[in-house]
Short mmCIF file of C-alpha atoms and ligand atoms in Angstrom, two decimals:
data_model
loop_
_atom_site.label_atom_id
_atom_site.label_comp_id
_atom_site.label_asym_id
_atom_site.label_seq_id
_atom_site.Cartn_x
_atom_site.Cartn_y
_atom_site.Cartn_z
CA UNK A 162 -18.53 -0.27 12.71
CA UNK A 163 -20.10 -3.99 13.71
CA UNK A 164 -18.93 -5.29 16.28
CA UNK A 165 -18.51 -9.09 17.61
CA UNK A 166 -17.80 -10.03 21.16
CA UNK A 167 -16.05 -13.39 20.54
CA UNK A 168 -15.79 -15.36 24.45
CA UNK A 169 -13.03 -17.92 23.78
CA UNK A 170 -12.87 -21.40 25.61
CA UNK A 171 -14.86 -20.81 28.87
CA UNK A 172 -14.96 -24.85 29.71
CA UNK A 173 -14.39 -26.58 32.96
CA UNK A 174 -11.64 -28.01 31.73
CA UNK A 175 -10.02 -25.02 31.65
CA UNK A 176 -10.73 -24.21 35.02
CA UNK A 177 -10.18 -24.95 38.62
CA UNK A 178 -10.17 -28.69 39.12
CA UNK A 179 -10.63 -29.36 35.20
CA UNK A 180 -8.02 -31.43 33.39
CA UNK A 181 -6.12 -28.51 32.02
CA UNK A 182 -6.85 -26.18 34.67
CA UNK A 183 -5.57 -22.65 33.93
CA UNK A 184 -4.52 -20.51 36.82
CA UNK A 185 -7.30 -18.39 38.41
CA UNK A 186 -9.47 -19.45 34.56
CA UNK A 187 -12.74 -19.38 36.39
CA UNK A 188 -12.28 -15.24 37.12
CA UNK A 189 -12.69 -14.81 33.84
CA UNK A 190 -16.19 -15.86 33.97
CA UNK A 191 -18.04 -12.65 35.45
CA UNK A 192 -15.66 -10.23 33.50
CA UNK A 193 -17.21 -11.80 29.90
CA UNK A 194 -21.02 -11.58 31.06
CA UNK A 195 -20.48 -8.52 31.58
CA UNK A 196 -18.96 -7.70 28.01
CA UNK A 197 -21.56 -9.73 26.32
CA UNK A 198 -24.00 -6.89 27.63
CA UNK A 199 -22.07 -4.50 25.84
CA UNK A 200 -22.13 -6.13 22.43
CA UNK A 201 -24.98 -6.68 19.66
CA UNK A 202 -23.04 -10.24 18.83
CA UNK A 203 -22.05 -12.59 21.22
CA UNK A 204 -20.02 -15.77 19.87
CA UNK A 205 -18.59 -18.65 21.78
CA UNK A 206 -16.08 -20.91 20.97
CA UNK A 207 -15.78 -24.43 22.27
CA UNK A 208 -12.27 -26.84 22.40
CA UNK A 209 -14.12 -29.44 21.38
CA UNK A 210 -11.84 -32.97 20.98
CA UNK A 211 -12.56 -36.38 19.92
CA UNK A 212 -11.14 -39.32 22.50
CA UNK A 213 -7.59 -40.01 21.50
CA UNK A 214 -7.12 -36.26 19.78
CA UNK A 215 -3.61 -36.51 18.13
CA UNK A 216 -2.78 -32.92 20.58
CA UNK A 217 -3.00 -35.82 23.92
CA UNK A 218 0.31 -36.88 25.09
CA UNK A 219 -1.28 -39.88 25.96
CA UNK A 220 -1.39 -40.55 21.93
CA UNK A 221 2.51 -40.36 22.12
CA UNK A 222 4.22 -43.05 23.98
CA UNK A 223 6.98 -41.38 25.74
CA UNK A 224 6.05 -37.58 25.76
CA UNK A 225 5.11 -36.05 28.12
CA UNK A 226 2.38 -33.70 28.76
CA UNK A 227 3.40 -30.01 27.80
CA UNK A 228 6.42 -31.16 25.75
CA UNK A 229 6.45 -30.62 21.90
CA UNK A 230 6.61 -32.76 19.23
CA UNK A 231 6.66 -32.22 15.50
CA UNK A 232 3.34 -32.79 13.11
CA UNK A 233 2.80 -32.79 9.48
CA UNK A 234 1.58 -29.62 9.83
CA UNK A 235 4.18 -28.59 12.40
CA UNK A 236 5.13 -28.19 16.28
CA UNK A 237 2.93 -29.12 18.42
CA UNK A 238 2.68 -28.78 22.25
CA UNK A 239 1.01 -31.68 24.04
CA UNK A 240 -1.83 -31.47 26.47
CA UNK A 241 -3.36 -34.18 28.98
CA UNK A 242 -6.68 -35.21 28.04
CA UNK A 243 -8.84 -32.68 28.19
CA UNK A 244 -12.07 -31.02 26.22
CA UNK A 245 -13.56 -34.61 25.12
CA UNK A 246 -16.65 -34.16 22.89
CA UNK A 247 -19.80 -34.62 25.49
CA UNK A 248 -17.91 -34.64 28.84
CA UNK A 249 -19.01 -32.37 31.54
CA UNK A 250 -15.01 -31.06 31.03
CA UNK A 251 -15.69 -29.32 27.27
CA UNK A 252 -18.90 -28.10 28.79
CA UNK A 253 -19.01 -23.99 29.38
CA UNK A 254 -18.53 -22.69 32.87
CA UNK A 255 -22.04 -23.49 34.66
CA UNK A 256 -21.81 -19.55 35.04
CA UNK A 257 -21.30 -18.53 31.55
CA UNK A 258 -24.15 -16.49 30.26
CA UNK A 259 -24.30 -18.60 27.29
CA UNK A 260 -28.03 -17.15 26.27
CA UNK A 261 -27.15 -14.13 24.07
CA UNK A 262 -24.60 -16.45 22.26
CA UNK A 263 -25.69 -16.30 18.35
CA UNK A 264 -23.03 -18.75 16.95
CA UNK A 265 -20.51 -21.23 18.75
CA UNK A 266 -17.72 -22.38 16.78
CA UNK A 267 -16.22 -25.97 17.73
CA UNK A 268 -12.38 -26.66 17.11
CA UNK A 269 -10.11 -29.41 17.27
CA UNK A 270 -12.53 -31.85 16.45
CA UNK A 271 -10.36 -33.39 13.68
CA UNK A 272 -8.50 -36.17 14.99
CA UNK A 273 -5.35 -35.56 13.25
CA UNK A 274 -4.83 -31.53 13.58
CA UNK A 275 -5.29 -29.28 16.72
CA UNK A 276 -7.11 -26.17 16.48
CA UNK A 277 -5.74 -23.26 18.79
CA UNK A 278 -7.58 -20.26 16.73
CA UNK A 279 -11.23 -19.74 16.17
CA UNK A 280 -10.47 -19.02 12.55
CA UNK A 281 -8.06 -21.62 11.09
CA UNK A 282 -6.56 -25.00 12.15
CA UNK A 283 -2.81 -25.21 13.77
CA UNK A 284 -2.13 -25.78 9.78
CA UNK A 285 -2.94 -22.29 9.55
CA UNK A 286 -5.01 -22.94 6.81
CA UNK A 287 -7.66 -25.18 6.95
CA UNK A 288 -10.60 -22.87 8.15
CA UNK A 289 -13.03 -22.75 10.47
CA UNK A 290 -15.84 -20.86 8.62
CA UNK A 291 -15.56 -17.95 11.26
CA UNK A 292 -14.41 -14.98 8.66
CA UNK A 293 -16.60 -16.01 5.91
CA UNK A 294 -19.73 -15.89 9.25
CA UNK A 295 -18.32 -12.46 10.07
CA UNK A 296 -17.97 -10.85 6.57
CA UNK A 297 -21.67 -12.06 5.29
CA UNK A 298 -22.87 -10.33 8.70
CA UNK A 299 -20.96 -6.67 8.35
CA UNK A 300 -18.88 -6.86 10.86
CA UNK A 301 -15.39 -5.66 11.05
CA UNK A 302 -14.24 -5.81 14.91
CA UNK A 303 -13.93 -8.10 17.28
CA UNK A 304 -13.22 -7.88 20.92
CA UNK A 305 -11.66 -11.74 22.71
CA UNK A 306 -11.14 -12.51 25.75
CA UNK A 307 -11.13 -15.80 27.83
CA UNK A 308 -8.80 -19.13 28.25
CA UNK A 309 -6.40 -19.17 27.43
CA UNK A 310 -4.65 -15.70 26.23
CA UNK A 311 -1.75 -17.26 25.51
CA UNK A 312 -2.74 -20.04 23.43
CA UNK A 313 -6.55 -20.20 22.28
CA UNK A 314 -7.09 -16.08 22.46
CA UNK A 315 -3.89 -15.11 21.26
CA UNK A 316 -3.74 -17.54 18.18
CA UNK A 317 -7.63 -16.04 17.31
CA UNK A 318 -6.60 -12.52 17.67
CA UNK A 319 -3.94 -12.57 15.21
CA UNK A 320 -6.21 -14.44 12.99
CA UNK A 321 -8.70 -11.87 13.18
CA UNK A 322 -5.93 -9.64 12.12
CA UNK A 323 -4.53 -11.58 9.26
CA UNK A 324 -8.24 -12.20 7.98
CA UNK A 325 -8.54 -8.34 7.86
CA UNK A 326 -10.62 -7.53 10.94
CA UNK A 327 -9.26 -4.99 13.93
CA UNK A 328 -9.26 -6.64 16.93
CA UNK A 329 -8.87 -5.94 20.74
CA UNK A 330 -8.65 -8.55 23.63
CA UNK A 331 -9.42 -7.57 27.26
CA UNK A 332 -6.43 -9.00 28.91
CA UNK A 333 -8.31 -8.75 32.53
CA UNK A 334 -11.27 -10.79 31.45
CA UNK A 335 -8.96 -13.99 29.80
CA UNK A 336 -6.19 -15.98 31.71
CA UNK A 337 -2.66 -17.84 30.68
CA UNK A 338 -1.35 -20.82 30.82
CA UNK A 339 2.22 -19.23 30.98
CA UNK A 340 4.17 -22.20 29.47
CA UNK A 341 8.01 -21.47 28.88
CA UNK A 342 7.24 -17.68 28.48
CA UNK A 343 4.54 -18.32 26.60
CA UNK A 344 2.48 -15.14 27.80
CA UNK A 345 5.36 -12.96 27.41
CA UNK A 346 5.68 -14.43 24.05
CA UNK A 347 1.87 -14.52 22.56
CA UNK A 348 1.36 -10.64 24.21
CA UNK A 349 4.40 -9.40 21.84
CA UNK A 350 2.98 -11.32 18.86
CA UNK A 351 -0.39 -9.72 19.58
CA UNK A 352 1.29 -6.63 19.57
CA UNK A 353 3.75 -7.09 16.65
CA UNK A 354 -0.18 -8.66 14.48
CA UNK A 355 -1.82 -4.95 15.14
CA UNK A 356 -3.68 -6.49 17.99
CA UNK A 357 -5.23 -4.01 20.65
CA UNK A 358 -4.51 -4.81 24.51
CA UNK A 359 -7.22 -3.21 26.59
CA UNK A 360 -9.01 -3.99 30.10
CA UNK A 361 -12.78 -4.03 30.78
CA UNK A 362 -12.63 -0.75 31.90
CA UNK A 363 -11.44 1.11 28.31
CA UNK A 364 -14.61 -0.36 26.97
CA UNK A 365 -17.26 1.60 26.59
C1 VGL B 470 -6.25 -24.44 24.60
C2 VGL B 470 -4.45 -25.82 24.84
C3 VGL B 470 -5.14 -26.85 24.24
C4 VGL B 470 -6.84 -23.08 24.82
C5 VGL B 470 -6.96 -25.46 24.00
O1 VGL B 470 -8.09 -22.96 24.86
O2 VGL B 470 -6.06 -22.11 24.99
N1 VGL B 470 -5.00 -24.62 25.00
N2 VGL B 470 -6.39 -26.66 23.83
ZN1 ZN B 471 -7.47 -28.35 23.15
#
């Protein structure tokens, strides 16, 4: 079995003193440089938003950040500003071991449609190009972790599931944004998808 080590949205802005800081998001950093070691593939992805991304509440005068609106292609949540294309915010974590990184998949940058997963849009099916990348190179698992499990991990490891991969996410090396029991939420769907829960230590 091939295996992929997929690190999922390790930006500043998702950490300490970033725009859409996630609780305690920067301690995932040393847990994932030390699972790329593990793996013979290494992918990244990167939120990765144009100015005035339709997911900004700032798009949609009087809504408020972390409220949720409705979208052609369905509900949304809104977000404050955050993962703008070439800003030091959408940049990795200055500590992320970024070298081993073979492929780095970009999402959201579509104006009109959010991305949360690393394989399709929030249409849930415009796609991202990351299943086709994975089945032309043989490989069949993935292991996730990073920012945030709740959103960004969660809606790629269910993905991974529905595109026919197995997948596990190491819930100590990714962080939540916990939003309305939305971890509570995300870790049953994971669950309920086939998706395996494991910590750093189970891997080998
Ligand atoms: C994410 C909200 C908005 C994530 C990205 O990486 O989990 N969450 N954009
Ligand atoms: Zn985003």
């Amino acid at each position: 079995m091939t295996t992929a080590f997929i690190a999922i949205d390790v930006q500043n802005d998702f950490c300490p003193g970033g725009a859409l800081a996630v609780n305690d998001g920067d301690a995932v950093v040393d847990p994932i440089n030390a699972l790329m070691d593990k793996y013979d593939h290494v992918i990244l992805t990167q939120d990765w938003h144009p100015a005035g991304h339709s997911s900004f509440a700032s798009q949609h005068d009087g809504h408020d950040p972390l409220t949720a609106i409705t979208m052609p292609y369905g509900a949304q949540t809104l977000w404050p500003d955050h993962c703008i294309q070439g800003t030091k915010g959408a940049e990795f974590h200055a500590r992320l071991n970024v070298t081993r990184a073979e492929l780095i998949i970009r999402k959201g940058y579509r104006r009109a449609i959010d991305s949360y997963s690393a394989f399709f849009e929030n249409d849930h099916q415009t796609t991202t190009g990351l299943a086709g990348y994975l089945n032309d190179r043989g490989i069949s698992h993935v292991v996730m972790a990073g920012l945030a499990t709740d959103f960004c991990v969660a809606y790629s490891a269910i993905d991974a599931m529905t595109c026919g991969f197995s997948c596990q996410v190491v819930m100590d090396a990714s962080r939540a944004i916990d939003l309305g029991g939305s971890l509570a939420a995300m870790t049953d769907a994971m669950t309920s998808a086939g998706v395996t829960l494991v910590n750093s230590a189970d891997l080998t």
